[in-house]
XYZ file of C-alpha atoms in Angstrom:
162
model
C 143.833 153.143 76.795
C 140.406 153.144 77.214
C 138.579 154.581 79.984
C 136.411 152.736 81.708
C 132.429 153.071 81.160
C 130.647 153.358 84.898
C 126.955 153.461 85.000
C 124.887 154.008 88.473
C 121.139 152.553 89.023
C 119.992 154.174 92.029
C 117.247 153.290 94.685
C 115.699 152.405 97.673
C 115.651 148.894 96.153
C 113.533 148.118 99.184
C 112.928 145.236 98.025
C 114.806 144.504 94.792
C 112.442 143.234 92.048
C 112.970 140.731 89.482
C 112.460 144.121 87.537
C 115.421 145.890 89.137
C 117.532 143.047 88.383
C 116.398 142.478 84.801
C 117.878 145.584 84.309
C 120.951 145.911 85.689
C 121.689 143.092 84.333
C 121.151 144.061 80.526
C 122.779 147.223 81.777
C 125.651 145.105 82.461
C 125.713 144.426 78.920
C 126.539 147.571 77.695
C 128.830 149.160 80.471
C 132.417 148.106 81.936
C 130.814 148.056 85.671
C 127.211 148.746 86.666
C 126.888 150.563 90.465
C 123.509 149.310 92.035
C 123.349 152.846 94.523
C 120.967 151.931 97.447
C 119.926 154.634 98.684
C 119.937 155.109 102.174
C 118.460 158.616 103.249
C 114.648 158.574 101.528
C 111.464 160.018 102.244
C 109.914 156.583 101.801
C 109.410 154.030 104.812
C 111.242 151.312 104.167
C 110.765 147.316 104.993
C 114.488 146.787 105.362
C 117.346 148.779 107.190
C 119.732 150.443 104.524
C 122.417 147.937 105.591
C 119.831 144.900 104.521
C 119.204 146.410 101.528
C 122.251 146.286 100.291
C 122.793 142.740 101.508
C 120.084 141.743 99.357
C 121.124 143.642 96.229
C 124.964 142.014 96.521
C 123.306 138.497 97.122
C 121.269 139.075 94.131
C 124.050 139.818 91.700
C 127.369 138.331 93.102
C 129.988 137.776 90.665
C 129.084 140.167 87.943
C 130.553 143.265 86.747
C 128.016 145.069 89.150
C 129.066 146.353 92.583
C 126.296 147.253 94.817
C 126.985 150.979 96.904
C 125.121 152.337 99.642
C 124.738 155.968 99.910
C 123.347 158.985 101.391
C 123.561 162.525 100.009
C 122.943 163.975 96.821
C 122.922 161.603 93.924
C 125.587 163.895 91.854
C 127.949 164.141 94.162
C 127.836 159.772 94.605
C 128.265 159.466 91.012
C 131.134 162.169 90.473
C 132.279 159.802 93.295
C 132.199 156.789 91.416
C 133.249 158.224 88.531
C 130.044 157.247 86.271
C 129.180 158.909 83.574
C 125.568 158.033 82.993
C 123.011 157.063 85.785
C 120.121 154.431 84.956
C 116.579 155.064 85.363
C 113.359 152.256 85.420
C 110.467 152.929 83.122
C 107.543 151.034 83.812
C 104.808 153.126 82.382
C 104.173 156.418 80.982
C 103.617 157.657 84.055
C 106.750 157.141 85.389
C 108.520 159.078 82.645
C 107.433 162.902 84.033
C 108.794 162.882 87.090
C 111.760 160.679 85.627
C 112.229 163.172 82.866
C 112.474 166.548 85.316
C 114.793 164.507 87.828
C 116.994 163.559 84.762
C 117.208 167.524 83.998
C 118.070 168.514 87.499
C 120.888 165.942 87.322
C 122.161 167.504 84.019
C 122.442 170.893 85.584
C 123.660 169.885 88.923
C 126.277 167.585 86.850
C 126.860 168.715 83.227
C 128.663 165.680 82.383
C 125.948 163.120 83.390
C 124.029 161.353 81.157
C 120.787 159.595 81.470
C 120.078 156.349 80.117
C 115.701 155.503 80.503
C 115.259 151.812 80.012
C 112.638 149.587 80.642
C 112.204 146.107 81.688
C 110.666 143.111 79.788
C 107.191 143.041 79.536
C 106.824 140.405 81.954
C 108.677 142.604 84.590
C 106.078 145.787 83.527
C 104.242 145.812 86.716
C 105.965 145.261 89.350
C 107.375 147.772 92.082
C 108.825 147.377 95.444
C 105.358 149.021 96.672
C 103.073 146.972 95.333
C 105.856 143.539 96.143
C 105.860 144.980 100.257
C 102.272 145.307 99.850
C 101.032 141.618 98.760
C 103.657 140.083 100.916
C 102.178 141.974 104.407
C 98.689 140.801 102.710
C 99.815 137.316 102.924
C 100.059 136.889 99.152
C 102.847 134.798 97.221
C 105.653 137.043 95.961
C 107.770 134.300 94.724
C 106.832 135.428 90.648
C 108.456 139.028 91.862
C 111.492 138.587 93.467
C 114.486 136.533 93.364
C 113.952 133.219 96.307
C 116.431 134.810 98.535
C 114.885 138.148 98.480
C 111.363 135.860 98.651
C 112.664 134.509 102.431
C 114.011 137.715 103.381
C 110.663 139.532 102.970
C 108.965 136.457 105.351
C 111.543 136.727 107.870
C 110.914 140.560 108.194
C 107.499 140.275 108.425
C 107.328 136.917 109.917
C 105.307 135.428 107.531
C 105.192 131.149 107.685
């Protein structure tokens, strides 16, 4: 009997990206079930409530073998939780990877078991960020290239764009 192979992408996923969901779902690929972890207490300002959040994440990726979680607390203890075994991190640039390398070793020590698992999405994905998708959206610009269309109306509904 096998066990099965959890992985956990956490967030604020505020909004999710085309980027975010290129890859869970490659992730998807390679593990039994892929937890999408929204996080819910963040330092960050966010667009959307928690509880919207996660709405958009499941409408983004019902039916797959990804379940979408949202959680507050310390990221160890959700995963022990869960019972993953490796949590997912976003590369986008070389920048990313110091502050994603030290927050992978704190994991390790806070959870021994943990793995991390860096990947990065396809080059047409490179750019993007939640930041930069919130920002040309309140600008008035077109987001639709960024995020999926439901995520696309959710973002003018928030900020009452026409």
């Amino acid at each position: 009997m096998s066990k099965t192979r959890i992985a956990v992408y956490p967030g604020t996923f505020d909004p999710i990206t085309l980027g975010h969901e290129d890859i869970v779902r490659r992730a998807a690929k390679l593990f039994d079930q892929v937890i999408v972890a929204v996080a819910g207490s963040t330092s960050k300002q966010t667009l959307f409530s928690l509880q919207e959040r996660v709405a958009l994440a499941e409408s983004v990726f019902a039916g797959d073998n990804i379940r979408v979680v949202g959680f507050d607390g310390l990221l160890m203890q959700f995963v022990q939780a869960q019972g993953g075994q490796m949590v997912i991190r976003g590369l986008r640039a070389a920048s990313d990877f110091e502050y994603e390398f030290q927050l992978a070793g704190m994991n390790r020590k806070l959870y021994p078991k943990l793995e991390t698992l860096f990947m990065t999405p396809a080059e047409e994905f490179m750019f993007i960020s939640s930041s930069l998708v919130r920002e040309v959206a309140r600008l008035g610009g077109d987001v639709n290239q960024f995020v999926s269309p439901g995520v696309e109306r959710a973002i003018k509904q928030k900020l009452a764009i026409a």
